[in-house]
PDB file of C-alpha atoms in Angstrom:
ATOM      1  CA  MET E   1      77.581  53.793  77.467  1.00 93.00           C
ATOM      2  CA  THR E   2      80.971  54.569  75.946  1.00 96.00           C
ATOM      3  CA  GLU E   3      82.533  53.048  79.073  1.00 97.00           C
ATOM      4  CA  GLN E   4      81.185  49.586  78.293  1.00 96.00           C
ATOM      5  CA  SER E   5      82.098  48.974  74.660  1.00 97.00           C
ATOM      6  CA  GLY E   6      84.613  49.846  71.982  1.00 98.00           C
ATOM      7  CA  PRO E   7      83.742  52.334  69.239  1.00 98.00           C
ATOM      8  CA  LYS E   8      83.010  49.795  66.481  1.00 98.00           C
ATOM      9  CA  GLN E   9      80.756  47.795  68.802  1.00 98.00           C
ATOM     10  CA  LEU E  10      78.877  50.947  69.810  1.00 98.00           C
ATOM     11  CA  VAL E  11      78.150  51.789  66.185  1.00 98.00           C
ATOM     12  CA  GLU E  12      76.944  48.237  65.568  1.00 98.00           C
ATOM     13  CA  TYR E  13      74.634  48.389  68.593  1.00 98.00           C
ATOM     14  CA  ALA E  14      73.299  51.775  67.463  1.00 98.00           C
ATOM     15  CA  VAL E  15      72.380  50.357  64.063  1.00 98.00           C
ATOM     16  CA  SER E  16      70.748  47.318  65.666  1.00 98.00           C
ATOM     17  CA  ALA E  17      68.799  49.512  68.109  1.00 98.00           C
ATOM     18  CA  GLU E  18      67.371  51.535  65.227  1.00 98.00           C
ATOM     19  CA  ARG E  19      66.450  48.343  63.395  1.00 98.00           C
ATOM     20  CA  VAL E  20      64.491  46.891  66.335  1.00 98.00           C
ATOM     21  CA  GLY E  21      62.550  50.124  66.792  1.00 98.00           C
ATOM     22  CA  PHE E  22      64.071  52.434  69.399  1.00 98.00           C
ATOM     23  CA  ASP E  23      63.137  56.101  68.922  1.00 98.00           C
ATOM     24  CA  PHE E  24      66.330  57.745  70.124  1.00 98.00           C
ATOM     25  CA  GLU E  25      69.845  56.868  71.249  1.00 98.00           C
ATOM     26  CA  VAL E  26      72.033  58.595  73.812  1.00 98.00           C
ATOM     27  CA  SER E  27      75.793  58.499  74.310  1.00 98.00           C
ATOM     28  CA  SER E  28      77.825  59.223  77.406  1.00 98.00           C
ATOM     29  CA  ASP E  29      80.892  61.416  76.845  1.00 98.00           C
ATOM     30  CA  HIS E  30      83.736  60.176  79.055  1.00 97.00           C
ATOM     31  CA  PHE E  31      87.510  60.218  79.109  1.00 98.00           C
ATOM     32  CA  SER E  32      87.580  57.369  81.652  1.00 97.00           C
ATOM     33  CA  PRO E  33      85.294  54.488  82.591  1.00 97.00           C
ATOM     34  CA  TRP E  34      83.727  54.517  86.050  1.00 94.00           C
ATOM     35  CA  LEU E  35      85.300  51.164  86.901  1.00 94.00           C
ATOM     36  CA  SER E  36      88.338  49.480  85.375  1.00 95.00           C
ATOM     37  CA  SER E  37      86.264  46.382  84.660  1.00 93.00           C
ATOM     38  CA  GLN E  38      84.227  48.397  82.142  1.00 95.00           C
ATOM     39  CA  GLY E  39      87.414  48.839  80.168  1.00 96.00           C
ATOM     40  CA  HIS E  40      86.506  51.436  77.520  1.00 97.00           C
ATOM     41  CA  ALA E  41      86.273  55.174  76.875  1.00 98.00           C
ATOM     42  CA  PRO E  42      86.294  55.985  73.135  1.00 98.00           C
ATOM     43  CA  ASN E  43      85.637  59.518  71.972  1.00 98.00           C
ATOM     44  CA  ALA E  44      81.884  60.083  71.910  1.00 98.00           C
ATOM     45  CA  TRP E  45      81.859  62.667  69.116  1.00 98.00           C
ATOM     46  CA  THR E  46      83.835  60.555  66.670  1.00 98.00           C
ATOM     47  CA  MET E  47      81.600  57.581  67.420  1.00 98.00           C
ATOM     48  CA  LEU E  48      78.402  59.647  67.066  1.00 98.00           C
ATOM     49  CA  GLY E  49      79.550  60.902  63.668  1.00 98.00           C
ATOM     50  CA  ALA E  50      79.815  57.288  62.533  1.00 98.00           C
ATOM     51  CA  VAL E  51      76.395  56.512  64.044  1.00 98.00           C
ATOM     52  CA  ALA E  52      74.849  59.491  62.258  1.00 98.00           C
ATOM     53  CA  HIS E  53      76.148  58.132  58.957  1.00 98.00           C
ATOM     54  CA  ALA E  54      75.088  54.539  59.686  1.00 98.00           C
ATOM     55  CA  THR E  55      71.519  55.285  60.852  1.00 98.00           C
ATOM     56  CA  ASN E  56      68.553  57.043  59.292  1.00 98.00           C
ATOM     57  CA  THR E  57      65.723  57.687  61.746  1.00 98.00           C
ATOM     58  CA  VAL E  58      66.804  57.541  65.397  1.00 98.00           C
ATOM     59  CA  GLU E  59      67.394  60.776  67.249  1.00 98.00           C
ATOM     60  CA  LEU E  60      70.873  61.157  68.758  1.00 98.00           C
ATOM     61  CA  PHE E  61      71.885  62.824  72.029  1.00 98.00           C
ATOM     62  CA  THR E  62      75.055  63.471  73.938  1.00 98.00           C
ATOM     63  CA  TYR E  63      74.141  62.296  77.423  1.00 97.00           C
ATOM     64  CA  VAL E  64      75.919  64.363  78.520  1.00 98.00           C
ATOM     65  CA  THR E  65      78.808  66.526  77.373  1.00 98.00           C
ATOM     66  CA  CYS E  66      80.535  68.903  79.764  1.00 98.00           C
ATOM     67  CA  PRO E  67      81.373  71.988  77.652  1.00 98.00           C
ATOM     68  CA  THR E  68      83.469  73.805  80.251  1.00 98.00           C
ATOM     69  CA  MET E  69      86.809  72.111  80.962  1.00 97.00           C
ATOM     70  CA  ARG E  70      87.839  69.206  78.744  1.00 98.00           C
ATOM     71  CA  TYR E  71      86.166  71.033  75.856  1.00 98.00           C
ATOM     72  CA  HIS E  72      85.931  74.763  75.302  1.00 98.00           C
ATOM     73  CA  PRO E  73      82.310  75.714  74.519  1.00 98.00           C
ATOM     74  CA  ALA E  74      83.329  77.023  71.089  1.00 98.00           C
ATOM     75  CA  ILE E  75      84.601  73.552  70.186  1.00 98.00           C
ATOM     76  CA  VAL E  76      81.410  71.926  71.464  1.00 98.00           C
ATOM     77  CA  ALA E  77      79.359  74.320  69.345  1.00 99.00           C
ATOM     78  CA  GLN E  78      81.357  73.347  66.258  1.00 98.00           C
ATOM     79  CA  GLN E  79      81.070  69.622  67.043  1.00 98.00           C
ATOM     80  CA  ALA E  80      77.323  69.875  67.648  1.00 99.00           C
ATOM     81  CA  ALA E  81      76.646  71.865  64.482  1.00 98.00           C
ATOM     82  CA  THR E  82      78.646  69.416  62.373  1.00 98.00           C
ATOM     83  CA  LEU E  83      76.941  66.398  63.922  1.00 98.00           C
ATOM     84  CA  GLN E  84      73.520  67.952  63.325  1.00 98.00           C
ATOM     85  CA  ILE E  85      74.354  68.281  59.627  1.00 98.00           C
ATOM     86  CA  LEU E  86      75.589  64.684  59.436  1.00 98.00           C
ATOM     87  CA  ALA E  87      72.457  63.487  61.268  1.00 98.00           C
ATOM     88  CA  ASP E  88      70.057  65.489  59.065  1.00 98.00           C
ATOM     89  CA  GLY E  89      68.565  67.282  62.048  1.00 98.00           C
ATOM     90  CA  ARG E  90      68.318  64.302  64.431  1.00 98.00           C
ATOM     91  CA  PHE E  91      70.781  65.536  67.073  1.00 98.00           C
ATOM     92  CA  THR E  92      70.185  67.156  70.465  1.00 98.00           C
ATOM     93  CA  LEU E  93      73.093  68.501  72.509  1.00 98.00           C
ATOM     94  CA  GLY E  94      72.834  67.193  76.063  1.00 98.00           C
ATOM     95  CA  VAL E  95      75.058  69.116  78.476  1.00 98.00           C
ATOM     96  CA  GLY E  96      75.949  68.861  82.137  1.00 98.00           C
ATOM     97  CA  SER E  97      78.310  70.305  84.713  1.00 97.00           C
ATOM     98  CA  GLY E  98      80.642  67.323  84.464  1.00 96.00           C
ATOM     99  CA  GLU E  99      82.407  64.782  86.631  1.00 96.00           C
ATOM    100  CA  ASN E 100      85.861  65.045  88.111  1.00 96.00           C
ATOM    101  CA  LEU E 101      86.588  61.592  86.645  1.00 96.00           C
ATOM    102  CA  ASN E 102      86.698  63.058  83.135  1.00 97.00           C
ATOM    103  CA  GLU E 103      87.445  66.745  83.514  1.00 97.00           C
ATOM    104  CA  HIS E 104      90.485  66.574  85.807  1.00 96.00           C
ATOM    105  CA  VAL E 105      92.572  65.082  82.985  1.00 97.00           C
ATOM    106  CA  VAL E 106      93.330  68.528  81.506  1.00 97.00           C
ATOM    107  CA  GLY E 107      94.932  69.669  84.768  1.00 97.00           C
ATOM    108  CA  LYS E 108      92.630  72.593  85.590  1.00 95.00           C
ATOM    109  CA  GLY E 109      91.517  71.325  89.005  1.00 94.00           C
ATOM    110  CA  TRP E 110      87.918  70.664  90.020  1.00 96.00           C
ATOM    111  CA  PRO E 111      85.670  73.649  90.784  1.00 96.00           C
ATOM    112  CA  THR E 112      82.911  73.773  93.392  1.00 95.00           C
ATOM    113  CA  VAL E 113      79.353  72.878  92.429  1.00 94.00           C
ATOM    114  CA  ALA E 114      78.267  76.521  92.363  1.00 95.00           C
ATOM    115  CA  ARG E 115      81.158  77.487  90.094  1.00 97.00           C
ATOM    116  CA  ARG E 116      80.504  74.538  87.766  1.00 97.00           C
ATOM    117  CA  LEU E 117      76.876  75.608  87.366  1.00 97.00           C
ATOM    118  CA  ASP E 118      77.950  79.176  86.586  1.00 98.00           C
ATOM    119  CA  MET E 119      80.482  77.889  84.071  1.00 98.00           C
ATOM    120  CA  LEU E 120      77.847  75.789  82.323  1.00 98.00           C
ATOM    121  CA  GLN E 121      75.414  78.710  82.144  1.00 98.00           C
ATOM    122  CA  GLU E 122      78.047  80.828  80.451  1.00 98.00           C
ATOM    123  CA  ALA E 123      79.066  77.974  78.147  1.00 98.00           C
ATOM    124  CA  ILE E 124      75.460  77.525  76.966  1.00 98.00           C
ATOM    125  CA  HIS E 125      75.309  81.246  76.167  1.00 98.00           C
ATOM    126  CA  VAL E 126      78.510  81.010  74.105  1.00 98.00           C
ATOM    127  CA  ILE E 127      77.280  77.920  72.258  1.00 98.00           C
ATOM    128  CA  ARG E 128      73.962  79.558  71.382  1.00 98.00           C
ATOM    129  CA  GLU E 129      75.711  82.671  70.096  1.00 98.00           C
ATOM    130  CA  LEU E 130      77.908  80.560  67.820  1.00 98.00           C
ATOM    131  CA  PHE E 131      74.905  78.568  66.567  1.00 98.00           C
ATOM    132  CA  THR E 132      73.710  81.782  64.877  1.00 98.00           C
ATOM    133  CA  GLY E 133      76.556  81.544  62.366  1.00 98.00           C
ATOM    134  CA  GLU E 134      77.542  85.132  63.110  1.00 98.00           C
ATOM    135  CA  MET E 135      80.970  86.347  64.206  1.00 98.00           C
ATOM    136  CA  VAL E 136      81.268  86.082  67.973  1.00 98.00           C
ATOM    137  CA  ASP E 137      83.551  87.958  70.346  1.00 98.00           C
ATOM    138  CA  TRP E 138      83.001  87.140  73.985  1.00 97.00           C
ATOM    139  CA  ARG E 139      84.814  87.820  77.213  1.00 97.00           C
ATOM    140  CA  GLY E 140      82.973  86.434  80.208  1.00 98.00           C
ATOM    141  CA  GLU E 141      83.924  85.376  83.687  1.00 98.00           C
ATOM    142  CA  TYR E 142      85.134  81.941  82.553  1.00 98.00           C
ATOM    143  CA  PHE E 143      85.507  81.915  78.766  1.00 98.00           C
ATOM    144  CA  GLU E 144      86.862  84.040  75.963  1.00 98.00           C
ATOM    145  CA  VAL E 145      85.955  83.742  72.301  1.00 98.00           C
ATOM    146  CA  ASP E 146      88.004  85.729  69.798  1.00 98.00           C
ATOM    147  CA  SER E 147      86.417  86.439  66.390  1.00 98.00           C
ATOM    148  CA  ALA E 148      84.897  82.962  66.104  1.00 98.00           C
ATOM    149  CA  ARG E 149      82.314  81.907  63.548  1.00 98.00           C
ATOM    150  CA  LEU E 150      80.785  78.559  62.652  1.00 98.00           C
ATOM    151  CA  TRP E 151      81.039  78.236  58.889  1.00 98.00           C
ATOM    152  CA  ASP E 152      78.829  75.137  58.678  1.00 98.00           C
ATOM    153  CA  VAL E 153      75.542  75.817  60.436  1.00 98.00           C
ATOM    154  CA  PRO E 154      72.736  73.240  60.200  1.00 98.00           C
ATOM    155  CA  ASP E 155      69.358  74.106  58.697  1.00 98.00           C
ATOM    156  CA  VAL E 156      67.667  72.464  61.712  1.00 98.00           C
ATOM    157  CA  PRO E 157      68.800  74.331  64.843  1.00 98.00           C
ATOM    158  CA  VAL E 158      70.484  72.245  67.531  1.00 98.00           C
ATOM    159  CA  GLN E 159      68.382  72.076  70.682  1.00 98.00           C
ATOM    160  CA  ILE E 160      70.030  71.880  74.090  1.00 98.00           C
ATOM    161  CA  ALA E 161      69.041  69.576  76.934  1.00 98.00           C
ATOM    162  CA  ALA E 162      70.531  70.205  80.377  1.00 98.00           C
ATOM    163  CA  ALA E 163      71.161  67.620  83.077  1.00 98.00           C
ATOM    164  CA  VAL E 164      69.708  68.653  86.436  1.00 96.00           C
ATOM    165  CA  SER E 165      69.457  67.041  89.843  1.00 91.00           C
ATOM    166  CA  GLY E 166      67.953  69.602  92.224  1.00 91.00           C
ATOM    167  CA  ASP E 167      66.773  73.144  92.827  1.00 93.00           C
ATOM    168  CA  ARG E 168      70.111  74.843  92.132  1.00 94.00           C
ATOM    169  CA  SER E 169      70.535  73.252  88.721  1.00 96.00           C
ATOM    170  CA  VAL E 170      66.869  73.823  87.842  1.00 96.00           C
ATOM    171  CA  ASP E 171      67.270  77.516  88.680  1.00 95.00           C
ATOM    172  CA  ALA E 172      70.437  77.652  86.600  1.00 96.00           C
ATOM    173  CA  PHE E 173      69.226  75.961  83.419  1.00 97.00           C
ATOM    174  CA  ALA E 174      65.422  75.968  83.114  1.00 96.00           C
ATOM    175  CA  ARG E 175      65.489  79.311  81.284  1.00 95.00           C
ATOM    176  CA  VAL E 176      68.539  78.684  79.104  1.00 96.00           C
ATOM    177  CA  ALA E 177      68.033  75.079  77.927  1.00 97.00           C
ATOM    178  CA  ASP E 178      65.275  73.583  75.783  1.00 97.00           C
ATOM    179  CA  HIS E 179      64.834  70.246  77.550  1.00 98.00           C
ATOM    180  CA  LEU E 180      65.545  68.540  80.864  1.00 98.00           C
ATOM    181  CA  ILE E 181      67.695  65.454  81.539  1.00 98.00           C
ATOM    182  CA  ALA E 182      67.628  63.639  84.881  1.00 96.00           C
ATOM    183  CA  VAL E 183      68.634  60.196  86.111  1.00 93.00           C
ATOM    184  CA  GLN E 184      66.103  59.835  88.940  1.00 94.00           C
ATOM    185  CA  PRO E 185      62.278  59.913  88.680  1.00 96.00           C
ATOM    186  CA  ASP E 186      61.959  63.028  90.837  1.00 96.00           C
ATOM    187  CA  LYS E 187      58.605  64.727  90.247  1.00 97.00           C
ATOM    188  CA  ASP E 188      59.630  67.748  92.313  1.00 97.00           C
ATOM    189  CA  VAL E 189      62.496  68.466  89.916  1.00 97.00           C
ATOM    190  CA  VAL E 190      60.219  68.154  86.873  1.00 97.00           C
ATOM    191  CA  ASP E 191      57.547  70.382  88.406  1.00 96.00           C
ATOM    192  CA  ALA E 192      60.145  72.964  89.415  1.00 96.00           C
ATOM    193  CA  TRP E 193      61.507  73.017  85.855  1.00 96.00           C
ATOM    194  CA  HIS E 194      58.084  73.699  84.364  1.00 95.00           C
ATOM    195  CA  GLU E 195      57.329  76.321  87.012  1.00 95.00           C
ATOM    196  CA  ALA E 196      60.602  78.124  86.335  1.00 95.00           C
ATOM    197  CA  ARG E 197      59.752  78.369  82.629  1.00 94.00           C
ATOM    198  CA  LYS E 198      56.151  79.450  83.168  1.00 91.00           C
ATOM    199  CA  GLY E 199      55.460  83.019  82.117  1.00 83.00           C
ATOM    200  CA  THR E 200      58.844  83.493  80.455  1.00 88.00           C
ATOM    201  CA  GLY E 201      57.646  83.184  76.884  1.00 87.00           C
ATOM    202  CA  LEU E 202      59.786  80.078  76.404  1.00 86.00           C
ATOM    203  CA  SER E 203      58.362  77.073  74.586  1.00 84.00           C
ATOM    204  CA  SER E 204      56.202  74.800  76.715  1.00 82.00           C
ATOM    205  CA  ASP E 205      57.048  71.880  74.411  1.00 89.00           C
ATOM    206  CA  VAL E 206      59.669  70.511  76.802  1.00 95.00           C
ATOM    207  CA  ARG E 207      60.993  66.976  76.804  1.00 98.00           C
ATOM    208  CA  VAL E 208      61.938  65.421  80.135  1.00 98.00           C
ATOM    209  CA  ILE E 209      64.414  62.649  79.458  1.00 98.00           C
ATOM    210  CA  GLY E 210      65.283  60.021  82.037  1.00 98.00           C
ATOM    211  CA  GLN E 211      67.792  57.203  82.304  1.00 96.00           C
ATOM    212  CA  LEU E 212      67.140  53.686  83.562  1.00 97.00           C
ATOM    213  CA  PRO E 213      69.914  51.081  83.764  1.00 97.00           C
ATOM    214  CA  ILE E 214      68.716  47.528  83.206  1.00 98.00           C
ATOM    215  CA  SER E 215      70.533  44.205  83.198  1.00 98.00           C
ATOM    216  CA  TRP E 216      68.531  41.836  81.035  1.00 98.00           C
ATOM    217  CA  ASP E 217      69.628  38.228  80.728  1.00 98.00           C
ATOM    218  CA  PRO E 218      67.755  34.912  80.539  1.00 98.00           C
ATOM    219  CA  ASP E 219      69.582  33.931  83.731  1.00 98.00           C
ATOM    220  CA  ARG E 220      68.958  36.292  86.658  1.00 98.00           C
ATOM    221  CA  ASP E 221      72.153  35.391  88.532  1.00 98.00           C
ATOM    222  CA  THR E 222      74.203  36.234  85.460  1.00 98.00           C
ATOM    223  CA  ALA E 223      72.340  39.526  85.121  1.00 98.00           C
ATOM    224  CA  VAL E 224      72.936  40.455  88.760  1.00 97.00           C
ATOM    225  CA  ALA E 225      76.627  39.558  88.585  1.00 97.00           C
ATOM    226  CA  ARG E 226      77.070  41.643  85.454  1.00 97.00           C
ATOM    227  CA  ALA E 227      75.270  44.626  86.960  1.00 96.00           C
ATOM    228  CA  HIS E 228      77.381  44.419  90.118  1.00 96.00           C
ATOM    229  CA  ASP E 229      80.634  44.170  88.179  1.00 95.00           C
ATOM    230  CA  GLN E 230      79.853  46.921  85.671  1.00 95.00           C
ATOM    231  CA  PHE E 231      77.383  49.296  87.271  1.00 93.00           C
ATOM    232  CA  ARG E 232      77.723  49.294  91.058  1.00 93.00           C
ATOM    233  CA  TRP E 233      79.145  52.833  90.833  1.00 88.00           C
ATOM    234  CA  PHE E 234      75.550  53.931  90.174  1.00 80.00           C
ATOM    235  CA  ALA E 235      74.706  53.292  93.835  1.00 69.00           C
ATOM    236  CA  GLY E 236      76.877  56.202  94.971  1.00 66.00           C
ATOM    237  CA  GLY E 237      74.500  58.903  93.763  1.00 70.00           C
ATOM    238  CA  TRP E 238      75.566  61.897  91.700  1.00 65.00           C
ATOM    239  CA  ALA E 239      76.748  64.000  94.640  1.00 68.00           C
ATOM    240  CA  VAL E 240      79.476  61.382  95.151  1.00 75.00           C
ATOM    241  CA  ASN E 241      79.929  60.332  91.542  1.00 84.00           C
ATOM    242  CA  ALA E 242      80.687  63.867  90.359  1.00 91.00           C
ATOM    243  CA  ASP E 243      83.627  64.336  92.706  1.00 92.00           C
ATOM    244  CA  LEU E 244      85.648  61.090  92.553  1.00 93.00           C
ATOM    245  CA  PRO E 245      88.645  61.492  90.229  1.00 94.00           C
ATOM    246  CA  THR E 246      89.718  57.935  89.304  1.00 94.00           C
ATOM    247  CA  THR E 247      88.500  54.408  88.698  1.00 94.00           C
ATOM    248  CA  ALA E 248      90.400  53.434  91.861  1.00 94.00           C
ATOM    249  CA  GLY E 249      88.295  55.942  93.781  1.00 92.00           C
ATOM    250  CA  PHE E 250      85.093  54.385  92.474  1.00 91.00           C
ATOM    251  CA  ALA E 251      86.379  50.907  93.292  1.00 92.00           C
ATOM    252  CA  GLY E 252      87.058  52.008  96.861  1.00 91.00           C
ATOM    253  CA  ALA E 253      83.777  53.866  97.239  1.00 90.00           C
ATOM    254  CA  THR E 254      81.778  50.837  96.055  1.00 91.00           C
ATOM    255  CA  GLN E 255      83.707  48.026  97.746  1.00 90.00           C
ATOM    256  CA  PHE E 256      80.877  47.355 100.169  1.00 90.00           C
ATOM    257  CA  VAL E 257      78.079  47.495  97.580  1.00 92.00           C
ATOM    258  CA  THR E 258      76.731  43.941  97.341  1.00 94.00           C
ATOM    259  CA  PRO E 259      75.127  42.191  94.370  1.00 95.00           C
ATOM    260  CA  ASP E 260      71.821  42.361  96.238  1.00 95.00           C
ATOM    261  CA  ASP E 261      72.250  46.132  96.643  1.00 94.00           C
ATOM    262  CA  THR E 262      72.774  46.458  92.911  1.00 95.00           C
ATOM    263  CA  ALA E 263      69.817  44.246  92.066  1.00 95.00           C
ATOM    264  CA  SER E 264      67.566  46.347  94.292  1.00 94.00           C
ATOM    265  CA  ALA E 265      68.463  49.460  92.272  1.00 93.00           C
ATOM    266  CA  ILE E 266      68.576  47.966  88.761  1.00 96.00           C
ATOM    267  CA  PRO E 267      66.040  45.572  87.166  1.00 97.00           C
ATOM    268  CA  CYS E 268      67.984  42.352  86.619  1.00 98.00           C
ATOM    269  CA  GLY E 269      67.063  39.158  84.790  1.00 98.00           C
ATOM    270  CA  PRO E 270      64.531  38.087  82.166  1.00 98.00           C
ATOM    271  CA  ASP E 271      61.448  39.768  83.660  1.00 98.00           C
ATOM    272  CA  LEU E 272      60.391  42.468  81.193  1.00 98.00           C
ATOM    273  CA  ASP E 273      57.470  43.509  83.398  1.00 98.00           C
ATOM    274  CA  ALA E 274      59.951  44.558  86.102  1.00 98.00           C
ATOM    275  CA  ILE E 275      61.497  46.983  83.610  1.00 98.00           C
ATOM    276  CA  VAL E 276      58.059  48.317  82.665  1.00 98.00           C
ATOM    277  CA  ASP E 277      57.277  48.872  86.349  1.00 98.00           C
ATOM    278  CA  ALA E 278      60.507  50.823  86.791  1.00 98.00           C
ATOM    279  CA  VAL E 279      59.707  52.983  83.753  1.00 98.00           C
ATOM    280  CA  ARG E 280      56.252  53.740  85.200  1.00 98.00           C
ATOM    281  CA  GLU E 281      57.962  55.651  88.032  1.00 98.00           C
ATOM    282  CA  TYR E 282      59.413  58.038  85.455  1.00 98.00           C
ATOM    283  CA  GLU E 283      56.109  58.383  83.647  1.00 97.00           C
ATOM    284  CA  ALA E 284      54.377  59.203  86.937  1.00 98.00           C
ATOM    285  CA  ALA E 285      57.017  61.861  87.643  1.00 98.00           C
ATOM    286  CA  GLY E 286      56.273  63.633  84.362  1.00 98.00           C
ATOM    287  CA  PHE E 287      59.036  62.292  82.140  1.00 98.00           C
ATOM    288  CA  THR E 288      58.349  62.170  78.397  1.00 98.00           C
ATOM    289  CA  ASP E 289      61.265  59.948  77.334  1.00 98.00           C
ATOM    290  CA  ILE E 290      63.360  57.220  78.932  1.00 98.00           C
ATOM    291  CA  ALA E 291      66.824  56.038  77.894  1.00 98.00           C
ATOM    292  CA  LEU E 292      67.281  52.362  78.707  1.00 98.00           C
ATOM    293  CA  VAL E 293      70.888  51.402  79.420  1.00 97.00           C
ATOM    294  CA  GLN E 294      71.534  47.673  79.031  1.00 98.00           C
ATOM    295  CA  VAL E 295      74.434  47.055  81.405  1.00 97.00           C
ATOM    296  CA  GLY E 296      77.680  45.680  79.999  1.00 96.00           C
ATOM    297  CA  ASP E 297      79.003  44.793  76.577  1.00 97.00           C
ATOM    298  CA  GLU E 298      78.528  41.067  77.072  1.00 94.00           C
ATOM    299  CA  GLY E 299      74.883  40.329  76.402  1.00 93.00           C
ATOM    300  CA  GLN E 300      74.226  43.584  74.526  1.00 97.00           C
ATOM    301  CA  ALA E 301      73.690  41.919  71.155  1.00 97.00           C
ATOM    302  CA  ARG E 302      71.503  39.210  72.690  1.00 97.00           C
ATOM    303  CA  PHE E 303      69.375  41.842  74.434  1.00 98.00           C
ATOM    304  CA  LEU E 304      68.819  43.635  71.135  1.00 98.00           C
ATOM    305  CA  GLU E 305      68.062  40.401  69.300  1.00 98.00           C
ATOM    306  CA  GLU E 306      65.792  38.715  71.842  1.00 98.00           C
ATOM    307  CA  ALA E 307      64.397  41.185  74.368  1.00 98.00           C
ATOM    308  CA  ALA E 308      64.250  44.630  72.794  1.00 98.00           C
ATOM    309  CA  GLU E 309      61.224  44.202  70.532  1.00 98.00           C
ATOM    310  CA  PRO E 310      58.934  42.544  73.110  1.00 98.00           C
ATOM    311  CA  LEU E 311      60.094  45.080  75.717  1.00 98.00           C
ATOM    312  CA  LEU E 312      59.305  48.006  73.415  1.00 98.00           C
ATOM    313  CA  ALA E 313      55.873  46.535  72.718  1.00 98.00           C
ATOM    314  CA  LYS E 314      55.172  46.333  76.469  1.00 98.00           C
ATOM    315  CA  LEU E 315      56.411  49.863  77.090  1.00 97.00           C
ATOM    316  CA  ARG E 316      54.377  51.353  74.257  1.00 95.00           C
ATOM    317  CA  GLY E 317      51.372  49.377  75.400  1.00 93.00           C
TER     318      GLY E 317
END
């Protein structure tokens, strides 16, 4: 989470995560943290370039980038192609329709959900056209591209994973993205995604990538307090989270979320089996991959040193 740590720390954690045996690593792409207490928001693409250079085997994802407002899709295409080259084919472009928190900073307002989905569909089309390495001219409803060409195109094509949360986003992206990203273990969403792709001739080799925040610490009270301080925004749900524009808004929206509320939503403490149980919900819903988010910067290194390897052994078991 780029909202939890500075850029140098994130690169260090990425290297450590590869060393202890994680298969892939994901990065949020924010201009602002959710809560002021998180205290960070470095540029994800710069950081990922450093991670690509400092690691050798882990796959890398943006999780997720909004290629419609803060970034023009042509710029995202260039960033993704360059990162894929630096990562020797280990990168997947995760995209989503964005959050007001990050996108409002460029002063273009905040579109409705339906418009944001349409914008993302068009952006994906533009990005794919540019990935061909051919000259692209495009004038759509939302974006224009004038005689643009990517001069450095990776040998391994960049795949695209789209963040979805319900029927509308499944309908919008199942046929234009390669893989699915979701933050709740919703089997209906996964089934709908596969059904939408059935009979289209698209690849059936689809990854379904989930996200599970955890707050590991040898002391449960410390873990709960950290999760409440750093991650209580998660309790709002994405319908709320997408629309709030500032950290002050998130502080106000979560002022009545208690530590117990947070602990009921996020596995907290030293119990690795509780994390495994939470992951099982994603497996049962049809997910193929799970991104574990250790909450907070404090305790991150200790988690990687003490808990990560035994947790991975339990999960793979």
